[in-house]
Amino acid sequence: MESMSSETAASLAPKIPQIAISELAATPIRTPTGIKKEAIRTSLKASTMDSVFAAVFSITTTGILLSNFLVELGASPVIFGMICSIPMVVNLIQPVGAYLSELTTSRFRYSLLTHGIARLLWIFLIVGIIASTLGWINSHQLVVMTLAIVLLTNLLGGLGSASWLSWMATIVPRRLRGRYFGLRTSAASLTNLICVPLAGLVVSKWPEGTLQGYGVIVFLGICAGVISIGCQHFQVDMNPVMQNASLVTPMDSENVTESQLESVENSSNENVVQNVINNNNFLMFLFYFSSWMLAFNLSAPYFNLYMLSNLKLDVSLVTLYGSIQAAANLLMLIVWGKLSDKIGNRIILISVGILVAIAPLLWLGVDANFFDIWVWLPLIHILLGGTSAAVDLCNNNMQLSVAPVKQQSVYFAIAAAIGGASGALGTTIGGFIAESSLFGGIPGLFAVSALFRLVALVPLIFVQEQRGLSLAQIIQTLWIFRKKAMRVSS
């Protein structure tokens, strides 16, 4: 994306989705389900606005603000690791959610039931903060309450995630997925860029204290989360039963009889497990994805803890780093999206994955001095933002590519369940390593994580991608790039 030096972030916010959707609408493409171009335009506008408000909700209930809340309550690294691992552990329930979603006749109503209730449950945390302020509960009890809320909300979210991803896979044309999801995520990243430092400033400077300030921010996040669900109402709805059968388009599904729906449902669920087992390419992707999630999450949740606990940095400064990371993510997302549509996702994941693998080593030796705080840490977050944009986008696109069209939500759920369990295991192991003197605490954890990340990239070489480059083409491309770099340097 172009530089933002001459324009404010606020003025750019509404322009990103409009450009993306206008260009997509002008493209002469129809989806496999026969959705009209006007319906695509409306759906993608709604989905982009959904991502903006969902980002506001996510800012308030995850990441640095939740981490600072736990630090203020005196939570240990093990508790911190549990909070970070819960969203991944509950992915084990995604196959159940995928199965249930395939029995429904509306993707939107299923999303409203799962994600809607999940976001409203955060009201209980506000009640807990008020009770703590009045002296009715202590800090430990508030930590336990936070654990329970995170668990319940993520369980409900896990039940709905696979259905939502299958919904989006149907709406977005296949050959433009990298481009659109890059632009959609850019809108969310721009929201992070603006809102994270503002939220951190509110929490840090709230007159009644940081805990009460966080309660106010959570309330605003809940409101944004409800609006986010409302935006999904304007997306073209899908009937999962008829979508799997490919008998009618979404516009025709209302005319199908109940007996037809039951017949399609029974036939579509017969051999899905056997199909997954026989899909060697999907199994190889699962091996890569689970290995990567374990290795990545060994250290990923502990960077913020390291800055808040070890370096004793103020939360407003740490949120500033988060804003810098979001800016780098925003600038690179569109670039990675367009590039993935041209050359595929695997080569990007391999090359950028190497940079992500060695990134934890850059934290070794970081101290609370002027150079590290104002130069080195911002540079690290710029690298993290730019590379994470590629990894997140291309992992998502790879999953869409390797999963068959029929029963997609089941494949997505299996990938999320196995990847989530592996990530949770990595986070849990990372928590024990961080507290162990044998490895040297959190710095030792960073070194271990770098090694595991490099090893986790190996299975990706053997994953076949639709319209992606083969292993020989990847090697040839890297060789040409090396020769060009040598010519430039000479």
Short mmCIF file of C-alpha atoms in Angstrom, two decimals, residues 44-443:
data_model
loop_
_atom_site.label_atom_id
_atom_site.label_comp_id
_atom_site.label_asym_id
_atom_site.label_seq_id
_atom_site.Cartn_x
_atom_site.Cartn_y
_atom_site.Cartn_z
CA LEU A 44 -17.76 -7.51 0.46
CA LYS A 45 -18.60 -4.01 1.65
CA ALA A 46 -20.41 -5.53 4.61
CA SER A 47 -17.57 -7.97 5.29
CA THR A 48 -15.00 -5.19 5.24
CA MET A 49 -17.00 -3.12 7.72
CA ASP A 50 -17.40 -6.29 9.78
CA SER A 51 -13.60 -6.59 9.94
CA VAL A 52 -13.24 -2.99 11.14
CA PHE A 53 -15.66 -3.30 14.06
CA ALA A 54 -14.44 -6.83 14.85
CA ALA A 55 -10.91 -5.40 15.08
CA VAL A 56 -12.09 -2.87 17.68
CA PHE A 57 -13.65 -5.70 19.71
CA SER A 58 -10.49 -7.80 19.39
CA ILE A 59 -8.27 -4.90 20.49
CA THR A 60 -10.17 -4.58 23.76
CA THR A 61 -10.43 -8.28 24.65
CA THR A 62 -7.08 -9.68 23.48
CA GLY A 63 -3.49 -8.63 22.95
CA ILE A 64 -1.62 -5.98 24.86
CA LEU A 65 -4.59 -4.52 26.74
CA LEU A 66 -5.62 -7.89 28.16
CA SER A 67 -1.96 -8.68 28.88
CA ASN A 68 -1.55 -5.44 30.82
CA PHE A 69 -4.79 -6.16 32.70
CA LEU A 70 -3.38 -9.52 33.83
CA VAL A 71 -0.03 -7.99 34.76
CA GLU A 72 -1.83 -5.40 36.91
CA LEU A 73 -3.65 -8.24 38.66
CA GLY A 74 -0.34 -10.00 39.37
CA ALA A 75 -0.90 -13.02 37.10
CA SER A 76 2.05 -15.41 36.76
CA PRO A 77 3.59 -16.46 33.40
CA VAL A 78 1.74 -19.79 33.67
CA ILE A 79 -1.62 -18.01 34.03
CA PHE A 80 -0.59 -15.73 31.21
CA GLY A 81 0.21 -18.77 29.08
CA MET A 82 -3.16 -20.31 29.91
CA ILE A 83 -4.99 -17.16 28.78
CA CYS A 84 -3.05 -17.22 25.52
CA SER A 85 -3.52 -20.96 24.97
CA ILE A 86 -7.28 -21.08 25.57
CA PRO A 87 -8.17 -19.58 22.15
CA MET A 88 -6.12 -22.32 20.54
CA VAL A 89 -7.23 -25.23 22.74
CA VAL A 90 -10.90 -24.56 22.07
CA ASN A 91 -10.27 -24.98 18.36
CA LEU A 92 -10.63 -28.69 19.13
CA ILE A 93 -14.36 -28.04 19.17
CA GLN A 94 -14.37 -26.66 15.64
CA PRO A 95 -15.20 -30.02 13.99
CA VAL A 96 -18.31 -30.14 16.19
CA GLY A 97 -19.14 -26.59 15.16
CA ALA A 98 -18.60 -27.44 11.51
CA TYR A 99 -20.92 -30.42 11.76
CA LEU A 100 -23.62 -28.39 13.48
CA SER A 101 -23.31 -25.58 10.97
CA GLU A 102 -23.83 -28.01 8.09
CA LEU A 103 -27.19 -28.95 9.62
CA THR A 104 -28.43 -25.36 9.54
CA THR A 105 -30.01 -23.48 6.65
CA SER A 106 -28.40 -20.09 7.27
CA ARG A 107 -24.76 -19.13 7.78
CA PHE A 108 -25.80 -15.75 9.20
CA ARG A 109 -28.17 -17.09 11.84
CA TYR A 110 -25.54 -19.59 12.97
CA SER A 111 -22.93 -16.81 13.23
CA LEU A 112 -25.39 -14.65 15.17
CA LEU A 113 -25.96 -17.46 17.66
CA THR A 114 -22.29 -18.30 18.24
CA HIS A 115 -20.30 -15.08 17.83
CA GLY A 116 -23.11 -12.83 19.05
CA ILE A 117 -23.45 -14.56 22.42
CA ALA A 118 -19.66 -14.86 22.72
CA ARG A 119 -19.20 -11.10 22.51
CA LEU A 120 -21.99 -10.29 24.95
CA LEU A 121 -20.40 -12.54 27.59
CA TRP A 122 -17.65 -9.93 28.11
CA ILE A 123 -20.22 -7.87 30.01
CA PHE A 124 -19.49 -10.16 32.97
CA LEU A 125 -15.86 -8.93 33.03
CA ILE A 126 -17.12 -5.37 33.45
CA VAL A 127 -19.25 -6.59 36.34
CA GLY A 128 -16.16 -8.31 37.79
CA ILE A 129 -14.08 -5.12 37.56
CA ILE A 130 -16.83 -3.18 39.34
CA ALA A 131 -17.01 -5.87 42.03
CA SER A 132 -13.22 -5.74 42.46
CA THR A 133 -13.30 -1.96 42.79
CA LEU A 134 -15.93 -2.23 45.53
CA GLY A 135 -13.85 -4.85 47.34
CA TRP A 136 -16.30 -7.70 46.82
CA ILE A 137 -13.71 -9.93 45.08
CA ASN A 138 -9.91 -9.98 45.12
CA SER A 139 -7.40 -9.95 42.28
CA HIS A 140 -7.04 -13.73 42.14
CA GLN A 141 -10.80 -14.18 41.81
CA LEU A 142 -10.87 -11.60 39.01
CA VAL A 143 -8.11 -13.51 37.20
CA VAL A 144 -10.17 -16.72 37.50
CA MET A 145 -13.24 -14.88 36.20
CA THR A 146 -11.20 -13.61 33.25
CA LEU A 147 -10.04 -17.16 32.51
CA ALA A 148 -13.65 -18.39 32.56
CA ILE A 149 -14.86 -15.61 30.24
CA VAL A 150 -12.02 -16.18 27.79
CA LEU A 151 -12.78 -19.92 27.81
CA LEU A 152 -16.53 -19.56 27.23
CA THR A 153 -16.28 -16.87 24.57
CA ASN A 154 -13.66 -18.78 22.64
CA LEU A 155 -15.67 -22.00 22.87
CA LEU A 156 -18.59 -20.23 21.21
CA GLY A 157 -16.27 -18.59 18.70
CA GLY A 158 -14.74 -21.99 17.91
CA LEU A 159 -18.19 -23.37 17.15
CA GLY A 160 -18.71 -20.64 14.55
CA SER A 161 -15.29 -20.05 12.98
CA ALA A 162 -15.31 -22.85 10.39
CA SER A 163 -18.79 -21.88 9.23
CA TRP A 164 -17.75 -18.25 8.79
CA LEU A 165 -14.63 -19.18 6.81
CA SER A 166 -16.65 -21.47 4.54
CA TRP A 167 -19.13 -18.62 4.06
CA MET A 168 -16.37 -16.25 2.97
CA ALA A 169 -14.76 -18.88 0.74
CA THR A 170 -18.04 -19.07 -1.18
CA ILE A 171 -18.54 -15.32 -1.51
CA VAL A 172 -15.02 -14.29 -2.60
CA PRO A 173 -13.96 -15.35 -6.14
CA ARG A 174 -11.08 -17.83 -5.97
CA ARG A 175 -8.54 -16.00 -8.10
CA LEU A 176 -9.02 -12.74 -6.17
CA ARG A 177 -8.87 -14.14 -2.65
CA GLY A 178 -5.35 -12.98 -1.91
CA ARG A 179 -6.14 -9.50 -3.15
CA TYR A 180 -9.43 -9.10 -1.31
CA PHE A 181 -8.40 -10.71 1.98
CA GLY A 182 -5.28 -8.55 1.91
CA LEU A 183 -7.41 -5.44 1.53
CA ARG A 184 -9.92 -6.60 4.11
CA THR A 185 -7.20 -7.28 6.63
CA SER A 186 -5.66 -3.91 5.79
CA ALA A 187 -8.85 -2.23 6.97
CA ALA A 188 -8.59 -4.13 10.25
CA SER A 189 -4.89 -3.26 10.55
CA LEU A 190 -5.63 0.42 9.99
CA THR A 191 -8.21 0.18 12.77
CA ASN A 192 -5.53 -1.33 15.02
CA LEU A 193 -3.13 1.43 14.03
CA ILE A 194 -5.57 4.10 15.18
CA CYS A 195 -7.31 2.44 18.11
CA VAL A 196 -4.53 0.54 19.91
CA PRO A 197 -2.53 3.61 21.04
CA LEU A 198 -5.73 5.50 21.87
CA ALA A 199 -7.04 2.61 23.97
CA GLY A 200 -3.66 2.22 25.68
CA LEU A 201 -3.62 5.94 26.49
CA VAL A 202 -7.12 5.77 27.96
CA VAL A 203 -6.21 2.79 30.14
CA SER A 204 -2.93 4.34 31.26
CA LYS A 205 -4.36 7.79 32.06
CA TRP A 206 -7.81 6.86 33.39
CA PRO A 207 -8.32 8.89 36.61
CA GLU A 208 -9.77 5.99 38.62
CA GLY A 209 -6.97 3.57 37.71
CA THR A 210 -5.94 1.22 34.91
CA LEU A 211 -8.39 -1.54 35.88
CA GLN A 212 -11.38 0.80 35.67
CA GLY A 213 -10.02 2.28 32.46
CA TYR A 214 -9.83 -1.18 30.95
CA GLY A 215 -13.44 -1.80 31.95
CA VAL A 216 -14.52 1.28 29.97
CA ILE A 217 -12.54 0.09 26.95
CA VAL A 218 -14.13 -3.38 27.15
CA PHE A 219 -17.60 -1.82 27.16
CA LEU A 220 -16.81 0.11 23.98
CA GLY A 221 -15.40 -3.08 22.46
CA ILE A 222 -18.59 -5.00 23.18
CA CYS A 223 -20.62 -2.30 21.39
CA ALA A 224 -18.30 -2.57 18.38
CA GLY A 225 -18.58 -6.36 18.44
CA VAL A 226 -22.37 -6.20 18.27
CA ILE A 227 -22.19 -3.80 15.31
CA SER A 228 -19.75 -6.21 13.65
CA ILE A 229 -22.31 -9.03 13.81
CA GLY A 230 -24.94 -6.67 12.43
CA CYS A 231 -22.77 -6.00 9.36
CA GLN A 232 -22.91 -9.71 8.48
CA HIS A 233 -26.67 -9.35 7.95
CA PHE A 234 -25.91 -7.52 4.69
CA GLN A 235 -23.80 -10.38 3.29
CA VAL A 236 -25.57 -12.77 0.92
CA ASP A 237 -26.65 -15.67 3.10
CA MET A 238 -25.80 -19.30 2.36
CA ASN A 239 -27.72 -22.51 2.89
CA PRO A 240 -25.01 -25.06 3.90
CA VAL A 241 -27.09 -28.11 2.94
CA MET A 242 -27.78 -26.94 -0.59
CA GLN A 243 -24.28 -25.44 -0.92
CA ASN A 244 -22.74 -28.87 -0.33
CA ALA A 245 -25.11 -30.50 -2.77
CA SER A 246 -24.51 -27.83 -5.43
CA LEU A 247 -28.09 -28.34 -6.60
CA VAL A 248 -29.27 -24.75 -6.44
CA THR A 249 -27.90 -21.27 -5.91
CA PRO A 250 -28.38 -19.43 -2.63
CA MET A 251 -31.15 -17.40 -4.25
CA ASP A 252 -33.09 -20.58 -5.12
CA SER A 253 -32.67 -22.45 -1.84
CA GLU A 254 -35.93 -21.10 -0.38
CA ASN A 255 -37.92 -23.13 -2.92
CA VAL A 256 -36.41 -26.50 -1.93
CA THR A 257 -38.66 -28.87 -0.01
CA GLU A 258 -37.85 -30.26 3.43
CA SER A 259 -37.53 -33.82 2.08
CA GLN A 260 -34.96 -32.64 -0.46
CA LEU A 261 -32.97 -30.94 2.29
CA GLU A 262 -32.93 -34.11 4.38
CA SER A 263 -31.84 -36.24 1.42
CA VAL A 264 -28.98 -33.89 0.57
CA GLU A 265 -27.90 -33.68 4.21
CA ASN A 266 -27.67 -37.46 4.60
CA SER A 267 -25.70 -37.95 1.39
CA SER A 268 -23.27 -35.11 2.03
CA ASN A 269 -22.15 -36.39 5.46
CA GLU A 270 -21.52 -40.03 4.54
CA ASN A 271 -17.90 -40.09 3.42
CA VAL A 272 -16.40 -36.82 4.63
CA VAL A 273 -14.11 -38.47 7.22
CA GLN A 274 -12.83 -40.99 4.66
CA ASN A 275 -12.24 -38.22 2.16
CA VAL A 276 -10.16 -36.27 4.66
CA ILE A 277 -8.04 -39.34 5.47
CA ASN A 278 -7.43 -40.04 1.76
CA ASN A 279 -6.47 -36.44 0.98
CA ASN A 280 -2.68 -36.67 1.30
CA ASN A 281 -2.10 -33.06 0.33
CA PHE A 282 -4.44 -31.81 3.04
CA LEU A 283 -2.78 -34.10 5.59
CA MET A 284 0.64 -32.70 4.66
CA PHE A 285 -0.73 -29.18 5.12
CA LEU A 286 -2.01 -30.24 8.54
CA PHE A 287 1.45 -31.52 9.45
CA TYR A 288 3.04 -28.21 8.44
CA PHE A 289 0.34 -26.08 10.06
CA SER A 290 0.38 -27.90 13.38
CA SER A 291 4.20 -27.84 13.51
CA TRP A 292 4.25 -24.14 12.73
CA MET A 293 1.59 -23.29 15.31
CA LEU A 294 3.51 -25.14 18.02
CA ALA A 295 6.82 -23.51 17.16
CA PHE A 296 5.38 -20.04 16.63
CA ASN A 297 3.44 -19.98 19.88
CA LEU A 298 6.35 -21.11 21.99
CA SER A 299 7.35 -17.45 22.21
CA ALA A 300 4.73 -15.29 20.46
CA PRO A 301 2.53 -14.66 23.54
CA TYR A 302 5.52 -13.68 25.68
CA PHE A 303 6.89 -10.67 23.80
CA ASN A 304 4.38 -8.33 25.47
CA LEU A 305 4.95 -9.98 28.85
CA TYR A 306 8.70 -9.47 28.40
CA MET A 307 8.24 -5.74 27.77
CA LEU A 308 5.72 -5.22 30.57
CA SER A 309 7.29 -7.46 33.21
CA ASN A 310 11.03 -7.75 32.48
CA LEU A 311 11.67 -4.33 30.89
CA LYS A 312 9.03 -2.56 33.03
CA LEU A 313 7.76 -0.48 30.12
CA ASP A 314 4.58 1.55 30.46
CA VAL A 315 1.49 0.13 28.73
CA SER A 316 1.10 3.27 26.61
CA LEU A 317 4.61 2.72 25.20
CA VAL A 318 3.93 -0.95 24.50
CA THR A 319 0.68 -0.05 22.70
CA LEU A 320 2.70 2.42 20.63
CA TYR A 321 4.84 -0.50 19.48
CA GLY A 322 1.65 -2.38 18.67
CA SER A 323 0.54 0.57 16.57
CA ILE A 324 3.85 0.57 14.70
CA GLN A 325 3.46 -3.14 14.05
CA ALA A 326 -0.10 -2.57 12.78
CA ALA A 327 1.16 0.16 10.45
CA ALA A 328 3.77 -2.18 8.94
CA ASN A 329 1.12 -4.88 8.65
CA LEU A 330 -1.19 -2.43 6.89
CA LEU A 331 1.44 -1.26 4.42
CA MET A 332 2.45 -4.78 3.41
CA LEU A 333 -0.89 -6.61 3.31
CA ILE A 334 -1.97 -5.40 -0.13
CA VAL A 335 1.50 -6.13 -1.50
CA TRP A 336 1.44 -9.69 -0.18
CA GLY A 337 -2.15 -10.16 -1.37
CA LYS A 338 -1.38 -9.20 -4.96
CA LEU A 339 1.86 -11.19 -4.93
CA SER A 340 0.16 -14.32 -3.63
CA ASP A 341 -2.39 -14.15 -6.47
CA LYS A 342 0.50 -14.05 -8.98
CA ILE A 343 3.04 -16.57 -7.66
CA GLY A 344 1.08 -18.53 -5.05
CA ASN A 345 1.28 -18.66 -1.28
CA ARG A 346 3.82 -21.40 -0.61
CA ILE A 347 6.90 -19.60 -1.87
CA ILE A 348 5.95 -16.55 0.19
CA LEU A 349 5.44 -18.67 3.29
CA ILE A 350 8.82 -20.34 2.90
CA SER A 351 10.85 -17.18 2.24
CA VAL A 352 9.09 -14.91 4.73
CA GLY A 353 8.80 -17.77 7.22
CA ILE A 354 12.57 -17.83 7.55
CA LEU A 355 12.52 -14.19 8.67
CA VAL A 356 9.72 -14.92 11.13
CA ALA A 357 11.71 -17.90 12.44
CA ILE A 358 14.79 -15.87 13.33
CA ALA A 359 12.82 -12.87 14.67
CA PRO A 360 12.84 -14.10 18.33
CA LEU A 361 16.64 -13.94 18.26
CA LEU A 362 16.40 -10.17 17.74
CA TRP A 363 14.96 -9.83 21.25
CA LEU A 364 18.09 -11.25 22.89
CA GLY A 365 20.01 -8.58 24.74
CA VAL A 366 17.22 -5.99 24.56
CA ASP A 367 17.32 -3.68 27.57
CA ALA A 368 15.43 -0.64 28.85
CA ASN A 369 17.94 1.87 27.46
CA PHE A 370 17.33 4.76 25.05
CA PHE A 371 18.55 2.99 21.88
CA ASP A 372 16.58 -0.20 22.47
CA ILE A 373 13.37 1.61 23.45
CA TRP A 374 13.29 4.18 20.65
CA VAL A 375 15.21 2.45 17.82
CA TRP A 376 15.62 -1.30 18.18
CA LEU A 377 12.19 -2.25 19.52
CA PRO A 378 10.35 -0.16 16.89
CA LEU A 379 12.45 -1.82 14.15
CA ILE A 380 11.60 -5.27 15.53
CA HIS A 381 7.90 -4.46 15.49
CA ILE A 382 8.13 -3.15 11.93
CA LEU A 383 9.67 -6.49 10.91
CA LEU A 384 7.03 -8.43 12.84
CA GLY A 385 4.21 -6.44 11.26
CA GLY A 386 5.43 -6.83 7.69
CA THR A 387 6.21 -10.53 7.95
CA SER A 388 3.14 -11.51 9.96
CA ALA A 389 0.99 -9.92 7.26
CA ALA A 390 2.41 -12.40 4.74
CA VAL A 391 2.24 -15.45 7.02
CA ASP A 392 -1.32 -14.87 8.24
CA LEU A 393 -2.68 -14.06 4.79
CA CYS A 394 -0.91 -16.89 2.96
CA ASN A 395 -1.70 -19.51 5.62
CA ASN A 396 -5.35 -18.59 5.26
CA ASN A 397 -5.18 -18.73 1.46
CA MET A 398 -3.32 -22.04 1.52
CA GLN A 399 -6.06 -23.52 3.68
CA LEU A 400 -8.68 -22.33 1.20
CA SER A 401 -6.63 -23.81 -1.64
CA VAL A 402 -6.03 -27.30 -0.25
CA ALA A 403 -9.58 -27.85 1.05
CA PRO A 404 -12.10 -29.25 -1.46
CA VAL A 405 -15.16 -27.14 -2.23
CA LYS A 406 -17.58 -29.72 -0.85
CA GLN A 407 -17.77 -29.88 2.97
CA GLN A 408 -15.21 -27.08 3.23
CA SER A 409 -16.20 -26.14 6.76
CA VAL A 410 -15.25 -29.63 7.98
CA TYR A 411 -11.75 -29.31 6.51
CA PHE A 412 -11.38 -25.82 7.98
CA ALA A 413 -12.53 -27.09 11.36
CA ILE A 414 -10.06 -29.99 11.36
CA ALA A 415 -7.20 -27.66 10.46
CA ALA A 416 -8.22 -25.20 13.17
CA ALA A 417 -8.62 -27.95 15.77
CA ILE A 418 -5.23 -29.55 15.15
CA GLY A 419 -3.47 -26.22 14.69
CA GLY A 420 -5.14 -24.82 17.80
CA ALA A 421 -4.18 -27.80 19.93
CA SER A 422 -0.59 -27.56 18.71
CA GLY A 423 -0.48 -23.83 19.34
CA ALA A 424 -1.89 -24.26 22.83
CA LEU A 425 0.69 -26.94 23.55
CA GLY A 426 3.40 -24.57 22.35
CA THR A 427 2.10 -21.74 24.55
CA THR A 428 1.91 -24.03 27.60
CA ILE A 429 5.42 -25.38 27.05
CA GLY A 430 6.62 -21.82 26.50
CA GLY A 431 5.19 -20.78 29.87
CA PHE A 432 7.16 -23.47 31.71
CA ILE A 433 10.34 -22.67 29.77
CA ALA A 434 9.91 -18.97 30.60
CA GLU A 435 9.82 -19.82 34.33
CA SER A 436 12.71 -22.31 34.12
CA SER A 437 16.19 -21.20 35.12
CA LEU A 438 17.61 -24.08 33.05
CA PHE A 439 16.85 -22.23 29.80
CA GLY A 440 17.53 -18.76 31.16
CA GLY A 441 13.94 -17.54 31.39
CA ILE A 442 12.18 -15.72 28.58
CA PRO A 443 15.39 -14.95 26.57
#
